[in-house]
Structure formats: structure tokens, C-alpha cells
CSV table of C-alpha atoms and ligand atoms in Angstrom, one decimal:
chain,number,residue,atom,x,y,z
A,1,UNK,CA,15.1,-8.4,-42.3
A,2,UNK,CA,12.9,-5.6,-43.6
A,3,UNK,CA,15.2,-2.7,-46.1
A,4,UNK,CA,16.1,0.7,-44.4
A,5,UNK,CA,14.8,3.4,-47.4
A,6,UNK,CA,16.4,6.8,-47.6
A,7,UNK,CA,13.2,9.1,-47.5
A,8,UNK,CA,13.3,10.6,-51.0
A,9,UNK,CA,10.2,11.7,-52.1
A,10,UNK,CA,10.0,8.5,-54.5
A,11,UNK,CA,9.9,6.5,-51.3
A,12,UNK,CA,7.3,8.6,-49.7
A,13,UNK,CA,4.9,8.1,-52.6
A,14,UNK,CA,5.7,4.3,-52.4
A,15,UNK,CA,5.3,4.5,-48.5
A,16,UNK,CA,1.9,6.2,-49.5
A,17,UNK,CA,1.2,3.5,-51.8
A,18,UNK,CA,2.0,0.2,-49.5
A,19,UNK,CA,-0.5,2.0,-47.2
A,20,UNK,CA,-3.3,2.7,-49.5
A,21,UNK,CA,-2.8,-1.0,-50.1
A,22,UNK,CA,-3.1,-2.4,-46.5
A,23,UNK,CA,0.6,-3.1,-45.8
A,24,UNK,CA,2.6,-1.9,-43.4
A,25,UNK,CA,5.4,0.5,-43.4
A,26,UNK,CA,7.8,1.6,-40.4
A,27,UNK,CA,8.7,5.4,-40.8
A,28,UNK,CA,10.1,7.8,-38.0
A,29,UNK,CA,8.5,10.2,-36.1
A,30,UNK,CA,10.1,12.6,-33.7
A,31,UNK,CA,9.6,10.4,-30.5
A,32,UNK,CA,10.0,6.8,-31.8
A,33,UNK,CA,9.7,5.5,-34.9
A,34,UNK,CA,6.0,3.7,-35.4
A,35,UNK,CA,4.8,0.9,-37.4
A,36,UNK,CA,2.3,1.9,-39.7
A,37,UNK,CA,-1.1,1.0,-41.1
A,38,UNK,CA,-4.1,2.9,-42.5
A,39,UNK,CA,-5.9,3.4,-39.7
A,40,UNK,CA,-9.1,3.0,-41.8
A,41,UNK,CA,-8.7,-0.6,-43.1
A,42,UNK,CA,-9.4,-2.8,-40.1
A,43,UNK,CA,-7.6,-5.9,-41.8
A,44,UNK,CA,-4.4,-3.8,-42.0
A,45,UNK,CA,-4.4,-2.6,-38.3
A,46,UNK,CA,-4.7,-6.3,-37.4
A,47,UNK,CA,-1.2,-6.9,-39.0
A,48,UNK,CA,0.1,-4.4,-36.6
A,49,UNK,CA,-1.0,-6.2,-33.9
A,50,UNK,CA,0.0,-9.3,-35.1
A,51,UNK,CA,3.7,-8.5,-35.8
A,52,UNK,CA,4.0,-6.9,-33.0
A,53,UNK,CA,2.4,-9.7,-30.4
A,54,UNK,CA,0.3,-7.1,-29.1
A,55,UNK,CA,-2.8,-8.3,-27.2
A,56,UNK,CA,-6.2,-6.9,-28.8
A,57,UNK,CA,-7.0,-5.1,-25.8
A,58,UNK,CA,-4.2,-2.5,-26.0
A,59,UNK,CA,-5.5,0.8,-28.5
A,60,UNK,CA,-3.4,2.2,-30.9
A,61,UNK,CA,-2.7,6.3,-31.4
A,62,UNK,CA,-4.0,7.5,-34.6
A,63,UNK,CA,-1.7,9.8,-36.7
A,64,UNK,CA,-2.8,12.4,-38.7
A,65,UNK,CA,-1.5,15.6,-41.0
A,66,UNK,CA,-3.0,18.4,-39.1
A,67,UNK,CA,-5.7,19.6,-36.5
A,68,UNK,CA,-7.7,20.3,-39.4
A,69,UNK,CA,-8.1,16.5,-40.1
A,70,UNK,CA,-9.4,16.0,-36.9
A,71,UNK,CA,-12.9,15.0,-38.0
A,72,UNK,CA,-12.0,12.5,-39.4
A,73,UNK,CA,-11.0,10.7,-36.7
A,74,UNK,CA,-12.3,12.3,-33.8
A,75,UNK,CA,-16.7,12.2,-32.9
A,76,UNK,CA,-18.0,15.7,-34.5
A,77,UNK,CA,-19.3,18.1,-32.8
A,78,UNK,CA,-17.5,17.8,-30.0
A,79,UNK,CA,-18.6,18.3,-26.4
A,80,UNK,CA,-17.8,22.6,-25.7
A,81,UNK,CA,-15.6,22.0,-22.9
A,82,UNK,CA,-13.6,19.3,-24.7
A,83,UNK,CA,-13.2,21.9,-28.2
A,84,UNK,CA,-11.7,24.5,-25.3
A,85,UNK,CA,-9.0,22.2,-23.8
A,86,UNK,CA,-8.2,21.2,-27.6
A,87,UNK,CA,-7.6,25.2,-28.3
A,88,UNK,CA,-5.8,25.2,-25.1
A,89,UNK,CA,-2.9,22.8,-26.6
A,90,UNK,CA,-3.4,23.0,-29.8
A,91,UNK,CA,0.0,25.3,-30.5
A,92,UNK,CA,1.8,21.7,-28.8
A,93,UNK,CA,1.1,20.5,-32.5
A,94,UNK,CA,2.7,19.4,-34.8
A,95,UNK,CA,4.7,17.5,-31.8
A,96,UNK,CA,4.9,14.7,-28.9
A,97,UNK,CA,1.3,15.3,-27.6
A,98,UNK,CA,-1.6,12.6,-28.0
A,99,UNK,CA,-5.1,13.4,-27.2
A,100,UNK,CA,-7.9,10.6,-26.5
A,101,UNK,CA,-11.0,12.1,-27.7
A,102,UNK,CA,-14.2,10.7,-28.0
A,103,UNK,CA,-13.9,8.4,-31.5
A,104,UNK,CA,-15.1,8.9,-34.8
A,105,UNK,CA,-17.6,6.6,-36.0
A,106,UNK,CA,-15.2,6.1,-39.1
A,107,UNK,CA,-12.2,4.5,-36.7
A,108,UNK,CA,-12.6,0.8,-36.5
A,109,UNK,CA,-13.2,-1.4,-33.2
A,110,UNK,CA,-9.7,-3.1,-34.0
A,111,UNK,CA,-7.7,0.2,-33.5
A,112,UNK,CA,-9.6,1.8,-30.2
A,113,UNK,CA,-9.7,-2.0,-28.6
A,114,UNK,CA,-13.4,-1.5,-28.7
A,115,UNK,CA,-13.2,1.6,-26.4
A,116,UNK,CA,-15.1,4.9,-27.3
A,117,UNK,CA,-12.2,7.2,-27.6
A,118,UNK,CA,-9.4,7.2,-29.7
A,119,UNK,CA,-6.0,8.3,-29.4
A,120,UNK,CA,-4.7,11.4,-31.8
A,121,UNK,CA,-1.4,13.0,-32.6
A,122,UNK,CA,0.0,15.0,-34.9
A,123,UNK,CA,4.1,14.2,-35.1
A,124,UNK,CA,6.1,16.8,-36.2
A,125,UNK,CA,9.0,14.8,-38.0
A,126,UNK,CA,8.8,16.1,-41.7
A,127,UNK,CA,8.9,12.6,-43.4
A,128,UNK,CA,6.0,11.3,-41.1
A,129,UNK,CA,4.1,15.0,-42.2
A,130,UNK,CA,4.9,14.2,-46.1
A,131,UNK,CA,3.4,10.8,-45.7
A,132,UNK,CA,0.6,11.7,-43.7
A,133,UNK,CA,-0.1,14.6,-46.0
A,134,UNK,CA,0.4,12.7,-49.2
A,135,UNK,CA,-2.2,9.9,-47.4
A,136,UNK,CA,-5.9,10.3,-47.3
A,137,UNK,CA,-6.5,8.6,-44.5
A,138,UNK,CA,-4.9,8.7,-40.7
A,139,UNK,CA,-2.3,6.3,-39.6
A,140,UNK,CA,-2.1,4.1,-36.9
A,141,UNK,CA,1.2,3.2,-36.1
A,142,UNK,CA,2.0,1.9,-32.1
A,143,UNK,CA,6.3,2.0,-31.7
A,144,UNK,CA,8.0,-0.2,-34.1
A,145,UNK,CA,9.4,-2.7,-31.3
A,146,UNK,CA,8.0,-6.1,-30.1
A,147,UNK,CA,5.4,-5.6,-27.5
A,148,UNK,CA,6.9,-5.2,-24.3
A,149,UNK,CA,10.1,-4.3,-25.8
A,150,UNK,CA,12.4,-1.0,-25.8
A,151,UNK,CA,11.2,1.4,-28.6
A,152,UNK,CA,13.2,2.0,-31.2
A,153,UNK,CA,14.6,5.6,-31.9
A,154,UNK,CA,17.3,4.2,-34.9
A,155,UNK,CA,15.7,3.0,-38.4
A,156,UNK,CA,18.6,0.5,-37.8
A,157,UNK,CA,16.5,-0.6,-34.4
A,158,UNK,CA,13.8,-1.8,-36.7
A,159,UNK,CA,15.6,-3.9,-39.2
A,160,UNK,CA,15.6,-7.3,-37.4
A,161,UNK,CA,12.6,-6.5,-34.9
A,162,UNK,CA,9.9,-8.7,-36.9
A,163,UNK,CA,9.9,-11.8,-38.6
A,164,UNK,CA,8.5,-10.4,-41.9
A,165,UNK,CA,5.5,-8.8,-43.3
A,166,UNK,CA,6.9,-4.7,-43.4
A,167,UNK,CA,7.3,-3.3,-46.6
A,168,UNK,CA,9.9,-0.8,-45.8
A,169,UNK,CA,11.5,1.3,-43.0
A,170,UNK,CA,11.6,4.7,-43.9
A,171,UNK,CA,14.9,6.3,-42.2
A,172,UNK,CA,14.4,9.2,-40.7
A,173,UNK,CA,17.5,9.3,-38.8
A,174,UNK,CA,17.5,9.7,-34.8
A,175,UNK,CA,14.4,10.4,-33.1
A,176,UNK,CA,14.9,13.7,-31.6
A,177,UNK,CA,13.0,13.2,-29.0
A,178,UNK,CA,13.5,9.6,-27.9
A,179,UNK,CA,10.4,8.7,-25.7
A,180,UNK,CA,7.0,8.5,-26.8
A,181,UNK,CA,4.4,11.3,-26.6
A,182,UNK,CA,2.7,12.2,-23.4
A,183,UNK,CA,-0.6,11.3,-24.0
A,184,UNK,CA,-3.9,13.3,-21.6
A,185,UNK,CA,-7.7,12.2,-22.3
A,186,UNK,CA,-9.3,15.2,-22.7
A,187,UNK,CA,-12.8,14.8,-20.9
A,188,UNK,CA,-15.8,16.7,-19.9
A,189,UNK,CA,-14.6,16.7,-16.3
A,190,UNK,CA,-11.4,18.3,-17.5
A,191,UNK,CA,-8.0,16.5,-19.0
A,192,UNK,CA,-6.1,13.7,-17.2
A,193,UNK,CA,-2.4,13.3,-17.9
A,194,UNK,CA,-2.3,9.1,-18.7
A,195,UNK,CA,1.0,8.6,-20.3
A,196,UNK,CA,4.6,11.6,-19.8
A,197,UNK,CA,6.5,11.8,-22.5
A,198,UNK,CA,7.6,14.3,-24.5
A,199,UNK,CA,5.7,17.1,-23.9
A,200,UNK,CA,6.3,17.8,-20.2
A,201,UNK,CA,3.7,17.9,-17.3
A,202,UNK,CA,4.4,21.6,-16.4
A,203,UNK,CA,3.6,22.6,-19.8
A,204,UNK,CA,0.4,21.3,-20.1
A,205,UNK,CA,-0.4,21.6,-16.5
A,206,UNK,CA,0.2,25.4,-17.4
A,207,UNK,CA,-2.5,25.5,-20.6
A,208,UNK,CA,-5.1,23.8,-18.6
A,209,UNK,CA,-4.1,26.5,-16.1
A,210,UNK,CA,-4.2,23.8,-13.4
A,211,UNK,CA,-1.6,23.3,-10.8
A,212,UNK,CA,1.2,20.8,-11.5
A,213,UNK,CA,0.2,18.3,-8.4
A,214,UNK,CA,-3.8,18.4,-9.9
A,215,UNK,CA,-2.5,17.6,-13.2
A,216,UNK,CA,-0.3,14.9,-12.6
A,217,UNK,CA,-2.1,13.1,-10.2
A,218,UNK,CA,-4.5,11.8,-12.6
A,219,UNK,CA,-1.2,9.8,-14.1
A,220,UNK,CA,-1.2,8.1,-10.0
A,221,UNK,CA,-4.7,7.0,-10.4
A,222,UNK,CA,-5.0,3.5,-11.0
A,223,UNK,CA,-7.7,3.7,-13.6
A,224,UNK,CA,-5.4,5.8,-15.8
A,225,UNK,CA,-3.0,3.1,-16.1
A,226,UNK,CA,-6.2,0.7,-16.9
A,227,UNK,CA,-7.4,2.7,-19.6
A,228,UNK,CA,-4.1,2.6,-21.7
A,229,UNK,CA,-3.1,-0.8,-21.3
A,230,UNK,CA,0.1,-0.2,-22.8
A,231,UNK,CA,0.9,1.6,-19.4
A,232,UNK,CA,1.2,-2.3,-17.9
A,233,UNK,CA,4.1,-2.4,-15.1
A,234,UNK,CA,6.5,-4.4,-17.0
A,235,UNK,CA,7.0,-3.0,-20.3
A,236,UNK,CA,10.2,-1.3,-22.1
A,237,UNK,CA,12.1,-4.4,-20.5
A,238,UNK,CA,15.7,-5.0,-22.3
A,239,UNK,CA,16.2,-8.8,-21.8
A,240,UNK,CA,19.0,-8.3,-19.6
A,241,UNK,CA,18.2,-7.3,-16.0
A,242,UNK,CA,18.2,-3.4,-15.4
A,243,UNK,CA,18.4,-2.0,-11.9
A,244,UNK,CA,18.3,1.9,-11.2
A,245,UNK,CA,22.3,2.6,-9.6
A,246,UNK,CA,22.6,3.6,-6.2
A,247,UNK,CA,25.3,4.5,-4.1
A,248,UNK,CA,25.4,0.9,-2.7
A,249,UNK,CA,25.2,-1.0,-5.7
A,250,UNK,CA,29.1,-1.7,-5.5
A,251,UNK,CA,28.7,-4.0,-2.1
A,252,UNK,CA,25.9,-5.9,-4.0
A,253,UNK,CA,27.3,-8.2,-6.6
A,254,UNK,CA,29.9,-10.3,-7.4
A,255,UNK,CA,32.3,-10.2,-10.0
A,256,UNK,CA,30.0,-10.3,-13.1
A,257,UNK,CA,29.3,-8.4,-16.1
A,258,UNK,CA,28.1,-5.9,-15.2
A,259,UNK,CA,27.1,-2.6,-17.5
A,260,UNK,CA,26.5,1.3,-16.2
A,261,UNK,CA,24.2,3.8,-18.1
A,262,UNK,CA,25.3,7.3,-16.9
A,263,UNK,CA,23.3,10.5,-17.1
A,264,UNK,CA,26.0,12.8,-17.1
A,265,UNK,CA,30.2,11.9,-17.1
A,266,UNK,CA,31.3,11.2,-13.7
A,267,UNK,CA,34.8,9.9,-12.6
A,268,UNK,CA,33.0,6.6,-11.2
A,269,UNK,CA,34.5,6.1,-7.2
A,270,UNK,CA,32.7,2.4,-6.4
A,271,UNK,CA,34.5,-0.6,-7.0
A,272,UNK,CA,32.5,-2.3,-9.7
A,273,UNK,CA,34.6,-2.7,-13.0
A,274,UNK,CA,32.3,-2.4,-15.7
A,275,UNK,CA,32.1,-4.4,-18.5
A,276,UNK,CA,30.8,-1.8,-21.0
A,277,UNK,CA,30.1,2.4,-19.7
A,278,UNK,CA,27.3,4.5,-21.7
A,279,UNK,CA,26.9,8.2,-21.1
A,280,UNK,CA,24.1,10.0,-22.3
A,281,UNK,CA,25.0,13.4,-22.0
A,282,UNK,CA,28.0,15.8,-21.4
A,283,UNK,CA,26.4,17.9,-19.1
A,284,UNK,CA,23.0,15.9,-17.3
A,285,UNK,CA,20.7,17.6,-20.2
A,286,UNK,CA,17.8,15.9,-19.7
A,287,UNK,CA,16.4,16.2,-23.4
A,288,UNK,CA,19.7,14.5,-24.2
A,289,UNK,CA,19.2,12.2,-22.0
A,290,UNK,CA,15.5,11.1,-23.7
A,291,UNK,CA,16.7,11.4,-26.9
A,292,UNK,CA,20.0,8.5,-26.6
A,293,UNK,CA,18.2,6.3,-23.7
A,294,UNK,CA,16.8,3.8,-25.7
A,295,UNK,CA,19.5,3.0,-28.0
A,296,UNK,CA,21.8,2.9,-24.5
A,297,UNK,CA,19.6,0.5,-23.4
A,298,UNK,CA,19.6,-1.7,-26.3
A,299,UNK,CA,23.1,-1.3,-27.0
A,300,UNK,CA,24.1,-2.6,-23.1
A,301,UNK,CA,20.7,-5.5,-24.1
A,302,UNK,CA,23.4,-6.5,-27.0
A,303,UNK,CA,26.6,-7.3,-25.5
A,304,UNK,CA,25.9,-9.8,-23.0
A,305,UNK,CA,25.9,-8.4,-19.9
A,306,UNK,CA,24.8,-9.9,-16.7
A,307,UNK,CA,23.4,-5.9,-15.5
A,308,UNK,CA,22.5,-3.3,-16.6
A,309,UNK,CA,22.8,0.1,-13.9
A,310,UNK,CA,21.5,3.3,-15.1
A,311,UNK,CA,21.3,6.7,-13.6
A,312,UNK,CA,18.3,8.4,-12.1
A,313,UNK,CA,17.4,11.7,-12.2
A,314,UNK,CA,14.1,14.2,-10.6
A,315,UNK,CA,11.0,13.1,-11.6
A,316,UNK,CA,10.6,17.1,-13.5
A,317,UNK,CA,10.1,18.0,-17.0
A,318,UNK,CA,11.4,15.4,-19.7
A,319,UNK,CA,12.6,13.6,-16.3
A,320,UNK,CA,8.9,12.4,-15.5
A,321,UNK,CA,8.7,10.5,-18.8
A,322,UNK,CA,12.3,8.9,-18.2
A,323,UNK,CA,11.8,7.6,-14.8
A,324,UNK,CA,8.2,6.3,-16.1
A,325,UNK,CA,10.0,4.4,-18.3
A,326,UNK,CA,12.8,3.4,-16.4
A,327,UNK,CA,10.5,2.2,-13.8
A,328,UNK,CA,8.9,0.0,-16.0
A,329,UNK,CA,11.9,-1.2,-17.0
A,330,UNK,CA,13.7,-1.8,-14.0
A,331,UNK,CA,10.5,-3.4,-12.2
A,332,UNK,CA,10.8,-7.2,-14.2
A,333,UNK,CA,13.9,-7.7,-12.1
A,334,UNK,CA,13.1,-5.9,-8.6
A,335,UNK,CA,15.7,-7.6,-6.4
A,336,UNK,CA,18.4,-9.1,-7.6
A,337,UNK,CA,20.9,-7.4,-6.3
A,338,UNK,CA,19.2,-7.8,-2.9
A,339,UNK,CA,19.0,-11.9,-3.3
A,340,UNK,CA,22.9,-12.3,-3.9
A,341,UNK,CA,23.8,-9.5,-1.3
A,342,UNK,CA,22.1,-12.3,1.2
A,343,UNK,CA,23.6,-14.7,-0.4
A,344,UNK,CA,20.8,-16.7,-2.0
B,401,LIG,O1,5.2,8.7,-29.5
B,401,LIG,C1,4.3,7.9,-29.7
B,401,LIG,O2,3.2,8.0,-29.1
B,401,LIG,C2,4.6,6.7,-30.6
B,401,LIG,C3,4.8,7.2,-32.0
B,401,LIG,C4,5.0,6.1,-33.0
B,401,LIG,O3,3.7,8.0,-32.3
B,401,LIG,N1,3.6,5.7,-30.5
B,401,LIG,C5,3.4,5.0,-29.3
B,401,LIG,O4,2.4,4.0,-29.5
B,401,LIG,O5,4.0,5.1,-28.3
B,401,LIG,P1,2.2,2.8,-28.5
B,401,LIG,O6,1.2,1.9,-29.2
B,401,LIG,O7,3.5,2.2,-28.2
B,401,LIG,O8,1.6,3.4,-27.2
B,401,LIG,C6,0.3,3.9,-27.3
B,401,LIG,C7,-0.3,4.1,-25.9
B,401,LIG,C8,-0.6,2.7,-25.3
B,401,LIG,O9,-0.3,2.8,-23.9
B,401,LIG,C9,-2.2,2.7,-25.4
B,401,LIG,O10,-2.7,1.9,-24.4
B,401,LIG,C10,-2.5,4.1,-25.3
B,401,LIG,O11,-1.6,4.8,-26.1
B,401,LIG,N2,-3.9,4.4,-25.9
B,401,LIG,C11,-4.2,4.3,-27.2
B,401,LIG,N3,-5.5,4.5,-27.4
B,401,LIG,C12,-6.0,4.9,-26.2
B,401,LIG,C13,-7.3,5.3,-25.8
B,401,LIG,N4,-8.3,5.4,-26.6
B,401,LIG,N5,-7.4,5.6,-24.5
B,401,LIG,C14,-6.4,5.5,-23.6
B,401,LIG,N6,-5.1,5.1,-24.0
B,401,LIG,C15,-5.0,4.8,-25.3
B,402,LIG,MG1,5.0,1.1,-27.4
């Protein structure tokens, strides 16, 4: 069990310090909170991966302060046409936007995976500024979960996730965003969208002055999904099956435990009794919808349930980065309603 830290400014400069040191610290950021390691000491960024049972091919995002720190991560001077599509998004920071650039010399093999870009965000959740700024180096911190696991937007998420070797959690409260950052690879050729998340499509797809459809379907392409192997199929999977809802869900399964993640309230009209109900916003707001999903999901993951079914919504604005996710999710346990429907 790691200890949850009120961030005081005493705990920042401790935070700071743990760092400098090469341990690692879990401290919030706006999207989910991130375990953290200066992204300069190569034995420190292997403890990430360790604790986390992440394989070594899977790159980490590098955090830093501000744009202005960018050299110290990012290869200098940078290709023309990449600087433009930099100033092009740049306003985006501080917030849930990671660019893959072409890597500093400085960045360690451990952190890109060996590739020749590197990964770069600036978050815009105060404590994560304060530590960054207090730090003189950039640091790496993938989500604070498990690998493969839902991400954690609680500090309380984080307590029991590892079997030692954290320092502290720093508690930032709730991630107001509650899914990752979207992150695009900015390239000669022009930028390709590889992960949504909290900065939508149609707002980026708008700097780049590109059409939404050209934008986005760089995220189709199968060699997007290569290049950040964190975009695997099955990943964000609670341990209890999840299935998307749909209208004929209720002639599916038996009488079992069954859970229901709503988007918006609705008076339910199918015949499944649920075990346990979550709804995620009053009113289908989507952002609301980001911001409580994972803790829904690992809420329904704690209290034994045979199923989880959860809403859907249009794959638009914050809703591209949920159904990402929720696909991934829901695609470890593809058919199980279907197998007991026929009676298998
Ligand atoms: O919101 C976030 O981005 C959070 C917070 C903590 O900042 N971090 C996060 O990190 O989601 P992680 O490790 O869970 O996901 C990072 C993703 C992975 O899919 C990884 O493959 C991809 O970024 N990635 C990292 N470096 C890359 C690179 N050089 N090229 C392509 N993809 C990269
Ligand atoms: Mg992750």
C-alpha cells in the first residue's frame, strides 16, 4: 500500500526530491493520474516498467513544464514543417495533447522503446506543473494502473495497484478529464491522430486545417496502432466481462449478476434486474461522461458481478476517445452473451 499525500508545497518539494533521486512518485494530472520517473535516469524509467508489468516495447510520454522546455526532450532544430504544426497546437497546451516528435539525443533508449521519436505533453493540472517546474528534468510517467488495466482518475485508484516500490501518491483529487491525452505524431508528411483522448479530433483536425475524415483516418490505419503499442486491442479491460448494452441484451442472459453503466438516467424498460446501476451524467454530457468512466468501471470490477453493460454513445468529440476505450474494453469478452443466448 503506497500513502495518498495531500499536495502541500512540502510534499511537492519531497515529490521533487524522490525524483531527483530515481524513485518513483504517482501524482495526478488532468487526464489520469501517471506514475512518475525522471525521464533522464534510464535505471529509474525501468522501475516504471517493472511495476507496472509493461513490456519494453511500449514507449512512455514524456512530461514537461512548458513548450519552452521542449529542447530538452525533443531533436533541435526541428524539421520547418514539423516547428509549423507545433505553432499550430501549441495554444492546446498546457492540456490533454501529446505530440511524438523526433527524440532528443538526451531521452534514453528505455523510455522511447528504442524508437526515434518521443512522446511530449505538457499537463495542465497545477500540482503536476509545480512538480514539473520545481524539477530539472522531464518526467516520464505512463497511467498509474497495471498494464492492461483501467487507468486510474482517483489517488485512492492508485493505493493498492502495485506491490511496492512508490514513494508517494500525490492527491490531486479527480481527474477532470478522465481519459488520457489524444496523442498525433507530428511528421514531415503532416500530423497523424494515433491515440483520441482528451483533446477532440475536430479541434485539431481544425488547426491542421484538414478535414475531420483526413485527420482521423490516420487513427484507422493499422500502422498507427503498431507504432504506440499501448493502442493493443485488449487493453483497459476490468476483470469482469464488459459488453456494450443494446436493446436486446435483456433476451440474452440468465439470471446472473449483472451490472449497467448508464450514460445519461433513463427509466430502464428491459427485464434485466440489475445487481448494481451507475450513471455518469444527468444529462448525457459527454465530458461528464469521460471524466467518471473509469472509476464506474472499476467500481462495477469491485463488487462481483458476473457483467458489466455500459452505454454507447456517437463516436464525436470526447465520444471518439470513449468508445476507443470502451472498445478495447469490451473486445476481451466479444460473445458471451451470444454463447448462452444459444445455449452453450
Ligand atoms: O493522459 C496521458 O497521456 C497519461 C498521463 C499520465 O499523462 N499517460 C498515458 O500514458 O496515458 P500511457 O503510457 O498509459 O500511454 C502512452 C501511449 C502508449 O500507447 C504508447 O505506446 C504511446 O503513448 N507512445 C509513447 N511514445 C510513443 C512514440 N514515440 N510513438 C508512438 N506512440 C508512443
Ligand atoms: Mg495507460
Amino acid at each position: 500500500m503506497t500513502p495518498i499525500s495531500s499536495p502541500t508545497d512540502e510534499i511537492i518539494e519531497q515529490a521533487a526530491h524522490w525524483l531527483g533521486s530515481g524513485k518513483l512518485v504517482i501524482i495526478p494530472t488532468e487526464t489520469v493520474y501517471g506514475l512518475a520517473a525522471n525521464a533522464f535516469d534510464p535505471d529509474a524509467v525501468s522501475k516504471i516498467f517493472f511495476t507496472k508489468g509493461r513490456p519494453a516495447n511500449n514507449p512512455l510520454i514524456v512530461h514537461i513544464a512548458s513548450i519552452d522546455r521542449l529542447s530538452q526532450v525533443a531533436a533541435t532544430p526541428l524539421p520547418s514543417s514539423i516547428e509549423r504544426q507545433i505553432d499550430s497546437v501549441s495554444d492546446l497546451w498546457p492540456g490533454p495533447l501529446t505530440v511524438v516528435l523526433p527524440r532528443s539525443a538526451k531521452i534514453p533508449d528505455i523510455v522511447t522503446a528504442g524508437q526515434s521519436t518521443v512522446a511530449i505533453r505538457v499537463p495542465s493540472h497545477p500540482v503536476a506543473l509545480k512538480l514539473l517546474a520545481r524539477c530539472d528534468f522531464p518526467i516520464a510517467a505512463p497511467s498509474a494502473n497495471r498494464s492492461n488495466y483501467v487507468s486510474p482518475t482517483r489517488a485512492a485508484h492508485c493505493e493498492h495497484a502495485f506491490e511496492g516500490g512508490i514513494e508517494m501518491i500525490i492527491d490531486g483529487g479527480e481527474c477532470e478529464i478522465g481519459v488520457e491525452s489524444t496523442i498525433v505524431s507530428l511528421e514531415e508528411n503532416g500530423p497523424r491522430l494515433l491515440r483520441p483522448g482528451g483533446v477532440t479530433a475536430e479541434q485539431l483536425a481544425r488547426r491542421f486545417s484538414m478535414s475531420l475524415d483526413q485527420f482521423t483516418r490516420s487513427c484507422d490505419e493499422k500502422h498507427a496502432l503498431l507504432e504506440a503499442p499501448g493502442m493493443m486491442p485488449a487493453h483497459y479491460s476490468p476483470r469482469t466481462p464488459i459488453q456494450i448494452y443494446s436493446e436486446s441484451s435483456s433476451h440474452l442472459y440468465p439470471p446472473s449478476r449483472i451490472g449497467r453503466i448508464l450514460f445519461r438516467p433513463v427509466r430502464t424498460a428491459d427485464s434485466i434486474r440489475y445487481a448494481k446501476v451507475e450513471t455518469l451524467s444527468s444529462d448525457g454530457n459527454l465530458s461528464d461522461v469521460a471524466k467518471n468512466l473509469f472509476a464506474a468501471i472499476r467500481r462495477m470490477d469491485d463488487a462481483g458481478l458476473d457483467l458489466i453493460l455500459i452505454d454507447e454513445c456517437e463516436r464525436e468529440g470526447v465520444g471518439r476517445a470513449i468508445m476507443d476505450r470502451l472498445d478495447r474494453a469490451t473486445s476481451s469478452y466479444p460473445c458471451i452473451g451470444n454463447t448462452q443466448a444459444i445455449g452453450e
